mmCIF file with all atom_site columns, C-alpha atoms in Angstrom:
data_model
loop_
_atom_site.group_PDB
_atom_site.id
_atom_site.type_symbol
_atom_site.label_atom_id
_atom_site.label_alt_id
_atom_site.label_comp_id
_atom_site.label_asym_id
_atom_site.label_entity_id
_atom_site.label_seq_id
_atom_site.pdbx_PDB_ins_code
_atom_site.Cartn_x
_atom_site.Cartn_y
_atom_site.Cartn_z
_atom_site.occupancy
_atom_site.B_iso_or_equiv
_atom_site.pdbx_formal_charge
_atom_site.auth_seq_id
_atom_site.auth_comp_id
_atom_site.auth_asym_id
_atom_site.auth_atom_id
_atom_site.pdbx_PDB_model_num
ATOM 1   C CA . UNK A 1 1   ? 33.797  -1.030  39.916 1.00 44.00 ? 1   UNK A CA 1
ATOM 2   C CA . UNK A 1 2   ? 30.020  0.218   39.292 1.00 46.00 ? 2   UNK A CA 1
ATOM 3   C CA . UNK A 1 3   ? 31.115  3.641   39.535 1.00 46.00 ? 3   UNK A CA 1
ATOM 4   C CA . UNK A 1 4   ? 33.593  3.220   36.928 1.00 42.00 ? 4   UNK A CA 1
ATOM 5   C CA . UNK A 1 5   ? 30.864  1.388   34.628 1.00 49.00 ? 5   UNK A CA 1
ATOM 6   C CA . UNK A 1 6   ? 28.480  3.830   35.157 1.00 48.00 ? 6   UNK A CA 1
ATOM 7   C CA . UNK A 1 7   ? 31.111  6.652   33.981 1.00 42.00 ? 7   UNK A CA 1
ATOM 8   C CA . UNK A 1 8   ? 31.096  4.990   30.732 1.00 49.00 ? 8   UNK A CA 1
ATOM 9   C CA . UNK A 1 9   ? 27.824  4.631   30.425 1.00 53.00 ? 9   UNK A CA 1
ATOM 10  C CA . UNK A 1 10  ? 27.346  8.638   30.392 1.00 49.00 ? 10  UNK A CA 1
ATOM 11  C CA . UNK A 1 11  ? 28.361  8.793   26.829 1.00 56.00 ? 11  UNK A CA 1
ATOM 12  C CA . UNK A 1 12  ? 26.993  5.630   25.534 1.00 78.00 ? 12  UNK A CA 1
ATOM 13  C CA . UNK A 1 13  ? 23.081  6.548   26.716 1.00 88.00 ? 13  UNK A CA 1
ATOM 14  C CA . UNK A 1 14  ? 21.281  8.976   28.291 1.00 90.00 ? 14  UNK A CA 1
ATOM 15  C CA . UNK A 1 15  ? 19.934  7.203   31.201 1.00 91.00 ? 15  UNK A CA 1
ATOM 16  C CA . UNK A 1 16  ? 22.351  6.116   33.211 1.00 89.00 ? 16  UNK A CA 1
ATOM 17  C CA . UNK A 1 17  ? 20.813  8.244   36.251 1.00 89.00 ? 17  UNK A CA 1
ATOM 18  C CA . UNK A 1 18  ? 18.459  5.181   36.316 1.00 90.00 ? 18  UNK A CA 1
ATOM 19  C CA . UNK A 1 19  ? 20.504  2.570   37.928 1.00 89.00 ? 19  UNK A CA 1
ATOM 20  C CA . UNK A 1 20  ? 20.939  -0.761  36.008 1.00 85.00 ? 20  UNK A CA 1
ATOM 21  C CA . UNK A 1 21  ? 18.413  -3.139  37.948 1.00 88.00 ? 21  UNK A CA 1
ATOM 22  C CA . UNK A 1 22  ? 15.913  -0.291  37.897 1.00 92.00 ? 22  UNK A CA 1
ATOM 23  C CA . UNK A 1 23  ? 15.940  0.161   34.418 1.00 91.00 ? 23  UNK A CA 1
ATOM 24  C CA . UNK A 1 24  ? 13.706  -2.519  33.433 1.00 91.00 ? 24  UNK A CA 1
ATOM 25  C CA . UNK A 1 25  ? 11.161  -1.483  35.661 1.00 94.00 ? 25  UNK A CA 1
ATOM 26  C CA . UNK A 1 26  ? 11.092  2.016   34.652 1.00 94.00 ? 26  UNK A CA 1
ATOM 27  C CA . UNK A 1 27  ? 10.577  1.289   31.497 1.00 93.00 ? 27  UNK A CA 1
ATOM 28  C CA . UNK A 1 28  ? 7.655   -0.514  31.739 1.00 93.00 ? 28  UNK A CA 1
ATOM 29  C CA . UNK A 1 29  ? 6.148   2.368   33.960 1.00 95.00 ? 29  UNK A CA 1
ATOM 30  C CA . UNK A 1 30  ? 6.948   5.232   31.114 1.00 95.00 ? 30  UNK A CA 1
ATOM 31  C CA . UNK A 1 31  ? 5.391   2.651   28.702 1.00 94.00 ? 31  UNK A CA 1
ATOM 32  C CA . UNK A 1 32  ? 1.763   2.805   30.559 1.00 95.00 ? 32  UNK A CA 1
ATOM 33  C CA . UNK A 1 33  ? 2.764   6.614   31.339 1.00 97.00 ? 33  UNK A CA 1
ATOM 34  C CA . UNK A 1 34  ? 2.747   6.738   27.545 1.00 96.00 ? 34  UNK A CA 1
ATOM 35  C CA . UNK A 1 35  ? 0.021   4.765   26.377 1.00 95.00 ? 35  UNK A CA 1
ATOM 36  C CA . UNK A 1 36  ? -2.064  6.741   29.435 1.00 97.00 ? 36  UNK A CA 1
ATOM 37  C CA . UNK A 1 37  ? -0.967  10.158  27.264 1.00 97.00 ? 37  UNK A CA 1
ATOM 38  C CA . UNK A 1 38  ? -1.483  8.688   23.967 1.00 96.00 ? 38  UNK A CA 1
ATOM 39  C CA . UNK A 1 39  ? -5.104  8.066   24.532 1.00 97.00 ? 39  UNK A CA 1
ATOM 40  C CA . UNK A 1 40  ? -6.222  11.298  26.382 1.00 97.00 ? 40  UNK A CA 1
ATOM 41  C CA . UNK A 1 41  ? -3.949  12.819  22.803 1.00 97.00 ? 41  UNK A CA 1
ATOM 42  C CA . UNK A 1 42  ? -6.566  10.691  20.669 1.00 96.00 ? 42  UNK A CA 1
ATOM 43  C CA . UNK A 1 43  ? -9.088  12.256  22.772 1.00 96.00 ? 43  UNK A CA 1
ATOM 44  C CA . UNK A 1 44  ? -7.865  15.731  22.658 1.00 96.00 ? 44  UNK A CA 1
ATOM 45  C CA . UNK A 1 45  ? -7.032  15.831  19.484 1.00 96.00 ? 45  UNK A CA 1
ATOM 46  C CA . UNK A 1 46  ? -10.484 14.319  17.767 1.00 96.00 ? 46  UNK A CA 1
ATOM 47  C CA . UNK A 1 47  ? -12.532 17.775  17.349 1.00 96.00 ? 47  UNK A CA 1
ATOM 48  C CA . UNK A 1 48  ? -9.119  18.849  15.067 1.00 97.00 ? 48  UNK A CA 1
ATOM 49  C CA . UNK A 1 49  ? -9.671  16.862  12.306 1.00 97.00 ? 49  UNK A CA 1
ATOM 50  C CA . UNK A 1 50  ? -11.771 19.572  9.551  1.00 97.00 ? 50  UNK A CA 1
ATOM 51  C CA . UNK A 1 51  ? -10.903 19.644  5.602  1.00 97.00 ? 51  UNK A CA 1
ATOM 52  C CA . UNK A 1 52  ? -8.198  21.607  6.663  1.00 97.00 ? 52  UNK A CA 1
ATOM 53  C CA . UNK A 1 53  ? -6.650  19.423  8.941  1.00 97.00 ? 53  UNK A CA 1
ATOM 54  C CA . UNK A 1 54  ? -7.399  15.965  7.939  1.00 97.00 ? 54  UNK A CA 1
ATOM 55  C CA . UNK A 1 55  ? -5.126  14.500  10.997 1.00 97.00 ? 55  UNK A CA 1
ATOM 56  C CA . UNK A 1 56  ? -6.180  16.587  12.744 1.00 97.00 ? 56  UNK A CA 1
ATOM 57  C CA . UNK A 1 57  ? -3.067  18.397  14.804 1.00 97.00 ? 57  UNK A CA 1
ATOM 58  C CA . UNK A 1 58  ? -0.938  16.223  12.799 1.00 97.00 ? 58  UNK A CA 1
ATOM 59  C CA . UNK A 1 59  ? -1.491  18.282  9.692  1.00 97.00 ? 59  UNK A CA 1
ATOM 60  C CA . UNK A 1 60  ? -1.243  21.161  11.549 1.00 97.00 ? 60  UNK A CA 1
ATOM 61  C CA . UNK A 1 61  ? 2.365   20.318  12.579 1.00 97.00 ? 61  UNK A CA 1
ATOM 62  C CA . UNK A 1 62  ? 3.134   19.942  9.213  1.00 97.00 ? 62  UNK A CA 1
ATOM 63  C CA . UNK A 1 63  ? 1.781   22.475  7.506  1.00 96.00 ? 63  UNK A CA 1
ATOM 64  C CA . UNK A 1 64  ? 5.016   24.088  6.678  1.00 96.00 ? 64  UNK A CA 1
ATOM 65  C CA . UNK A 1 65  ? 3.883   27.557  6.057  1.00 95.00 ? 65  UNK A CA 1
ATOM 66  C CA . UNK A 1 66  ? 1.951   30.229  8.036  1.00 92.00 ? 66  UNK A CA 1
ATOM 67  C CA . UNK A 1 67  ? -0.879  30.716  4.942  1.00 95.00 ? 67  UNK A CA 1
ATOM 68  C CA . UNK A 1 68  ? -1.512  26.882  5.265  1.00 96.00 ? 68  UNK A CA 1
ATOM 69  C CA . UNK A 1 69  ? -1.281  27.029  9.183  1.00 96.00 ? 69  UNK A CA 1
ATOM 70  C CA . UNK A 1 70  ? -4.186  30.016  9.553  1.00 96.00 ? 70  UNK A CA 1
ATOM 71  C CA . UNK A 1 71  ? -5.937  28.236  7.083  1.00 97.00 ? 71  UNK A CA 1
ATOM 72  C CA . UNK A 1 72  ? -5.816  25.383  9.778  1.00 97.00 ? 72  UNK A CA 1
ATOM 73  C CA . UNK A 1 73  ? -6.592  27.320  12.644 1.00 97.00 ? 73  UNK A CA 1
ATOM 74  C CA . UNK A 1 74  ? -9.667  29.437  10.874 1.00 97.00 ? 74  UNK A CA 1
ATOM 75  C CA . UNK A 1 75  ? -11.163 25.536  10.434 1.00 97.00 ? 75  UNK A CA 1
ATOM 76  C CA . UNK A 1 76  ? -11.278 25.457  13.905 1.00 97.00 ? 76  UNK A CA 1
ATOM 77  C CA . UNK A 1 77  ? -13.951 26.697  15.988 1.00 97.00 ? 77  UNK A CA 1
ATOM 78  C CA . UNK A 1 78  ? -13.522 28.194  19.190 1.00 96.00 ? 78  UNK A CA 1
ATOM 79  C CA . UNK A 1 79  ? -13.909 24.814  21.330 1.00 97.00 ? 79  UNK A CA 1
ATOM 80  C CA . UNK A 1 80  ? -11.432 22.869  18.512 1.00 97.00 ? 80  UNK A CA 1
ATOM 81  C CA . UNK A 1 81  ? -9.381  25.527  19.987 1.00 97.00 ? 81  UNK A CA 1
ATOM 82  C CA . UNK A 1 82  ? -9.127  25.058  23.361 1.00 97.00 ? 82  UNK A CA 1
ATOM 83  C CA . UNK A 1 83  ? -8.825  21.310  22.476 1.00 97.00 ? 83  UNK A CA 1
ATOM 84  C CA . UNK A 1 84  ? -5.647  22.061  20.786 1.00 97.00 ? 84  UNK A CA 1
ATOM 85  C CA . UNK A 1 85  ? -4.271  24.313  23.228 1.00 97.00 ? 85  UNK A CA 1
ATOM 86  C CA . UNK A 1 86  ? -4.683  21.281  25.982 1.00 97.00 ? 86  UNK A CA 1
ATOM 87  C CA . UNK A 1 87  ? -3.731  18.400  23.205 1.00 97.00 ? 87  UNK A CA 1
ATOM 88  C CA . UNK A 1 88  ? -0.424  20.599  22.865 1.00 97.00 ? 88  UNK A CA 1
ATOM 89  C CA . UNK A 1 89  ? -0.270  21.071  26.100 1.00 96.00 ? 89  UNK A CA 1
ATOM 90  C CA . UNK A 1 90  ? -0.805  17.372  26.994 1.00 97.00 ? 90  UNK A CA 1
ATOM 91  C CA . UNK A 1 91  ? 2.470   16.254  24.519 1.00 97.00 ? 91  UNK A CA 1
ATOM 92  C CA . UNK A 1 92  ? 4.950   17.798  26.933 1.00 97.00 ? 92  UNK A CA 1
ATOM 93  C CA . UNK A 1 93  ? 4.120   14.762  29.019 1.00 97.00 ? 93  UNK A CA 1
ATOM 94  C CA . UNK A 1 94  ? 3.787   12.140  26.536 1.00 97.00 ? 94  UNK A CA 1
ATOM 95  C CA . UNK A 1 95  ? 7.465   13.827  25.113 1.00 97.00 ? 95  UNK A CA 1
ATOM 96  C CA . UNK A 1 96  ? 8.665   13.294  28.547 1.00 97.00 ? 96  UNK A CA 1
ATOM 97  C CA . UNK A 1 97  ? 7.003   9.395   28.695 1.00 97.00 ? 97  UNK A CA 1
ATOM 98  C CA . UNK A 1 98  ? 7.569   8.302   24.840 1.00 96.00 ? 98  UNK A CA 1
ATOM 99  C CA . UNK A 1 99  ? 11.100  9.657   24.929 1.00 96.00 ? 99  UNK A CA 1
ATOM 100 C CA . UNK A 1 100 ? 12.123  7.529   28.089 1.00 96.00 ? 100 UNK A CA 1
ATOM 101 C CA . UNK A 1 101 ? 10.339  4.468   27.359 1.00 94.00 ? 101 UNK A CA 1
ATOM 102 C CA . UNK A 1 102 ? 11.644  4.260   23.794 1.00 94.00 ? 102 UNK A CA 1
ATOM 103 C CA . UNK A 1 103 ? 15.021  5.255   25.403 1.00 94.00 ? 103 UNK A CA 1
ATOM 104 C CA . UNK A 1 104 ? 15.355  3.292   27.912 1.00 94.00 ? 104 UNK A CA 1
ATOM 105 C CA . UNK A 1 105 ? 13.354  0.103   25.104 1.00 92.00 ? 105 UNK A CA 1
ATOM 106 C CA . UNK A 1 106 ? 16.774  1.208   23.267 1.00 92.00 ? 106 UNK A CA 1
ATOM 107 C CA . UNK A 1 107 ? 19.499  0.518   26.332 1.00 91.00 ? 107 UNK A CA 1
ATOM 108 C CA . UNK A 1 108 ? 17.963  -2.801  27.316 1.00 90.00 ? 108 UNK A CA 1
ATOM 109 C CA . UNK A 1 109 ? 17.563  -4.048  24.111 1.00 89.00 ? 109 UNK A CA 1
ATOM 110 C CA . UNK A 1 110 ? 21.416  -2.869  23.280 1.00 88.00 ? 110 UNK A CA 1
ATOM 111 C CA . UNK A 1 111 ? 22.737  -4.300  26.902 1.00 86.00 ? 111 UNK A CA 1
ATOM 112 C CA . UNK A 1 112 ? 21.129  -7.352  25.684 1.00 85.00 ? 112 UNK A CA 1
ATOM 113 C CA . UNK A 1 113 ? 22.376  -8.286  22.496 1.00 83.00 ? 113 UNK A CA 1
ATOM 114 C CA . UNK A 1 114 ? 25.422  -6.364  23.427 1.00 80.00 ? 114 UNK A CA 1
ATOM 115 C CA . UNK A 1 115 ? 26.212  -10.145 25.256 1.00 79.00 ? 115 UNK A CA 1
ATOM 116 C CA . UNK A 1 116 ? 26.453  -11.872 21.753 1.00 81.00 ? 116 UNK A CA 1
ATOM 117 C CA . UNK A 1 117 ? 27.901  -9.233  19.863 1.00 80.00 ? 117 UNK A CA 1
ATOM 118 C CA . UNK A 1 118 ? 29.377  -6.200  21.585 1.00 81.00 ? 118 UNK A CA 1
ATOM 119 C CA . UNK A 1 119 ? 28.599  -3.152  19.300 1.00 86.00 ? 119 UNK A CA 1
ATOM 120 C CA . UNK A 1 120 ? 25.170  -3.658  19.520 1.00 84.00 ? 120 UNK A CA 1
ATOM 121 C CA . UNK A 1 121 ? 25.192  -2.228  23.397 1.00 86.00 ? 121 UNK A CA 1
ATOM 122 C CA . UNK A 1 122 ? 26.459  0.782   21.828 1.00 89.00 ? 122 UNK A CA 1
ATOM 123 C CA . UNK A 1 123 ? 24.106  1.191   19.225 1.00 89.00 ? 123 UNK A CA 1
ATOM 124 C CA . UNK A 1 124 ? 20.904  1.018   21.405 1.00 89.00 ? 124 UNK A CA 1
ATOM 125 C CA . UNK A 1 125 ? 23.365  3.814   22.969 1.00 91.00 ? 125 UNK A CA 1
ATOM 126 C CA . UNK A 1 126 ? 23.150  5.849   20.397 1.00 92.00 ? 126 UNK A CA 1
ATOM 127 C CA . UNK A 1 127 ? 19.968  5.298   19.428 1.00 92.00 ? 127 UNK A CA 1
ATOM 128 C CA . UNK A 1 128 ? 18.433  6.617   22.666 1.00 94.00 ? 128 UNK A CA 1
ATOM 129 C CA . UNK A 1 129 ? 20.216  9.670   22.400 1.00 95.00 ? 129 UNK A CA 1
ATOM 130 C CA . UNK A 1 130 ? 18.544  9.915   18.888 1.00 94.00 ? 130 UNK A CA 1
ATOM 131 C CA . UNK A 1 131 ? 15.034  9.056   20.856 1.00 95.00 ? 131 UNK A CA 1
ATOM 132 C CA . UNK A 1 132 ? 16.062  12.370  23.373 1.00 96.00 ? 132 UNK A CA 1
ATOM 133 C CA . UNK A 1 133 ? 17.427  14.479  20.218 1.00 96.00 ? 133 UNK A CA 1
ATOM 134 C CA . UNK A 1 134 ? 13.405  13.432  19.291 1.00 96.00 ? 134 UNK A CA 1
ATOM 135 C CA . UNK A 1 135 ? 12.213  14.810  22.290 1.00 97.00 ? 135 UNK A CA 1
ATOM 136 C CA . UNK A 1 136 ? 13.573  17.800  21.910 1.00 97.00 ? 136 UNK A CA 1
ATOM 137 C CA . UNK A 1 137 ? 12.313  18.610  18.233 1.00 97.00 ? 137 UNK A CA 1
ATOM 138 C CA . UNK A 1 138 ? 8.883   17.811  19.556 1.00 98.00 ? 138 UNK A CA 1
ATOM 139 C CA . UNK A 1 139 ? 9.369   20.457  22.241 1.00 98.00 ? 139 UNK A CA 1
ATOM 140 C CA . UNK A 1 140 ? 11.067  23.367  20.214 1.00 98.00 ? 140 UNK A CA 1
ATOM 141 C CA . UNK A 1 141 ? 8.094   22.044  17.349 1.00 98.00 ? 141 UNK A CA 1
ATOM 142 C CA . UNK A 1 142 ? 5.346   22.701  20.007 1.00 98.00 ? 142 UNK A CA 1
ATOM 143 C CA . UNK A 1 143 ? 6.427   25.727  21.188 1.00 97.00 ? 143 UNK A CA 1
ATOM 144 C CA . UNK A 1 144 ? 6.213   27.144  18.138 1.00 97.00 ? 144 UNK A CA 1
ATOM 145 C CA . UNK A 1 145 ? 3.060   25.597  17.477 1.00 97.00 ? 145 UNK A CA 1
ATOM 146 C CA . UNK A 1 146 ? 1.608   27.189  20.704 1.00 97.00 ? 146 UNK A CA 1
ATOM 147 C CA . UNK A 1 147 ? 2.525   31.045  19.463 1.00 97.00 ? 147 UNK A CA 1
ATOM 148 C CA . UNK A 1 148 ? 0.917   30.316  16.025 1.00 96.00 ? 148 UNK A CA 1
ATOM 149 C CA . UNK A 1 149 ? -1.998  29.033  18.202 1.00 96.00 ? 149 UNK A CA 1
ATOM 150 C CA . UNK A 1 150 ? -1.980  32.684  20.382 1.00 96.00 ? 150 UNK A CA 1
ATOM 151 C CA . UNK A 1 151 ? -1.955  34.568  17.192 1.00 94.00 ? 151 UNK A CA 1
ATOM 152 C CA . UNK A 1 152 ? 1.644   34.720  16.526 1.00 94.00 ? 152 UNK A CA 1
ATOM 153 C CA . UNK A 1 153 ? 2.050   36.010  12.978 1.00 89.00 ? 153 UNK A CA 1
ATOM 154 C CA . UNK A 1 154 ? 6.161   35.148  12.952 1.00 93.00 ? 154 UNK A CA 1
ATOM 155 C CA . UNK A 1 155 ? 7.000   33.894  9.778  1.00 93.00 ? 155 UNK A CA 1
ATOM 156 C CA . UNK A 1 156 ? 9.272   31.132  10.674 1.00 95.00 ? 156 UNK A CA 1
ATOM 157 C CA . UNK A 1 157 ? 6.987   29.668  12.977 1.00 97.00 ? 157 UNK A CA 1
ATOM 158 C CA . UNK A 1 158 ? 5.100   27.258  10.452 1.00 96.00 ? 158 UNK A CA 1
ATOM 159 C CA . UNK A 1 159 ? 8.608   26.253  8.632  1.00 97.00 ? 159 UNK A CA 1
ATOM 160 C CA . UNK A 1 160 ? 10.141  25.333  11.788 1.00 97.00 ? 160 UNK A CA 1
ATOM 161 C CA . UNK A 1 161 ? 7.177   23.390  13.390 1.00 97.00 ? 161 UNK A CA 1
ATOM 162 C CA . UNK A 1 162 ? 7.742   20.951  10.176 1.00 97.00 ? 162 UNK A CA 1
ATOM 163 C CA . UNK A 1 163 ? 11.416  21.059  10.152 1.00 97.00 ? 163 UNK A CA 1
ATOM 164 C CA . UNK A 1 164 ? 11.309  19.547  13.746 1.00 97.00 ? 164 UNK A CA 1
ATOM 165 C CA . UNK A 1 165 ? 8.362   17.409  13.411 1.00 96.00 ? 165 UNK A CA 1
ATOM 166 C CA . UNK A 1 166 ? 9.810   15.610  10.123 1.00 96.00 ? 166 UNK A CA 1
ATOM 167 C CA . UNK A 1 167 ? 13.192  14.304  11.795 1.00 96.00 ? 167 UNK A CA 1
ATOM 168 C CA . UNK A 1 168 ? 11.197  13.986  14.972 1.00 96.00 ? 168 UNK A CA 1
ATOM 169 C CA . UNK A 1 169 ? 8.922   11.320  13.327 1.00 94.00 ? 169 UNK A CA 1
ATOM 170 C CA . UNK A 1 170 ? 11.896  9.345   11.698 1.00 94.00 ? 170 UNK A CA 1
ATOM 171 C CA . UNK A 1 171 ? 14.097  9.120   15.020 1.00 93.00 ? 171 UNK A CA 1
ATOM 172 C CA . UNK A 1 172 ? 11.116  8.336   17.541 1.00 90.00 ? 172 UNK A CA 1
ATOM 173 C CA . UNK A 1 173 ? 10.066  5.155   15.055 1.00 91.00 ? 173 UNK A CA 1
ATOM 174 C CA . UNK A 1 174 ? 13.797  4.259   14.000 1.00 91.00 ? 174 UNK A CA 1
ATOM 175 C CA . UNK A 1 175 ? 14.206  4.379   18.124 1.00 89.00 ? 175 UNK A CA 1
ATOM 176 C CA . UNK A 1 176 ? 10.670  1.898   18.454 1.00 88.00 ? 176 UNK A CA 1
ATOM 177 C CA . UNK A 1 177 ? 11.434  -0.084  15.355 1.00 89.00 ? 177 UNK A CA 1
ATOM 178 C CA . UNK A 1 178 ? 14.888  -1.242  17.177 1.00 83.00 ? 178 UNK A CA 1
ATOM 179 C CA . UNK A 1 179 ? 12.955  -2.061  20.539 1.00 76.00 ? 179 UNK A CA 1
ATOM 180 C CA . UNK A 1 180 ? 10.517  -4.255  18.926 1.00 79.00 ? 180 UNK A CA 1
ATOM 181 C CA . UNK A 1 181 ? 13.107  -5.718  17.143 1.00 78.00 ? 181 UNK A CA 1
ATOM 182 C CA . UNK A 1 182 ? 15.263  -5.743  20.327 1.00 72.00 ? 182 UNK A CA 1
ATOM 183 C CA . UNK A 1 183 ? 11.730  -7.553  21.881 1.00 70.00 ? 183 UNK A CA 1
ATOM 184 C CA . UNK A 1 184 ? 11.373  -10.307 18.970 1.00 76.00 ? 184 UNK A CA 1
ATOM 185 C CA . UNK A 1 185 ? 15.318  -11.447 19.452 1.00 68.00 ? 185 UNK A CA 1
ATOM 186 C CA . UNK A 1 186 ? 15.659  -11.409 23.341 1.00 62.00 ? 186 UNK A CA 1
ATOM 187 C CA . UNK A 1 187 ? 14.674  -15.341 23.108 1.00 60.00 ? 187 UNK A CA 1
ATOM 188 C CA . UNK A 1 188 ? 17.848  -16.242 20.897 1.00 55.00 ? 188 UNK A CA 1
ATOM 189 C CA . UNK A 1 189 ? 19.936  -13.586 22.264 1.00 50.00 ? 189 UNK A CA 1
ATOM 190 C CA . UNK A 1 190 ? 19.093  -14.924 26.598 1.00 51.00 ? 190 UNK A CA 1
ATOM 191 C CA . UNK A 1 191 ? 20.351  -17.677 25.935 1.00 52.00 ? 191 UNK A CA 1
ATOM 192 C CA . UNK A 1 192 ? 24.028  -16.117 25.397 1.00 48.00 ? 192 UNK A CA 1
ATOM 193 C CA . UNK A 1 193 ? 26.459  -15.814 27.804 1.00 46.00 ? 193 UNK A CA 1
ATOM 194 C CA . UNK A 1 194 ? 26.511  -13.322 30.672 1.00 42.00 ? 194 UNK A CA 1
#
């Protein structure tokens, strides 16, 4: 029955709490929220580009040492620091949205492609878990960056932020690319057996 199907789903993908008929609608809702959050992040991140931080908040994420992070913070005036705090706060909304959108995309694509090649459904679930891990790394990274922004001098904060940011970007991109690839392949697989 559907109960045993859902129990099996739990080990394979993280979105079992969303009923299958609602997953596509949930995907589009989370994708829309992610786009809105991304626009807000671009607007709040604009004042953060300086010579010390040519990529704005991304330079800060990847600083890697407290000395480099301090140089970036010193290049931001009080208004820019306020924008940085707002940007990092808004990023939590973006995390929830992109993890849900990309993760659900992986699950939907995995289910679709799994009609032709069974193991691809499991792969979609594993990719969804990888995106959840990216979101968790993003949360840890943000906590470290906020503490630095608030004046902490703990030596581990900038390295932790960097070593969370690098795999976060890679895992998120991997999930996103698999979703796009699946969407491209959808017309081919949609003709497969149901």
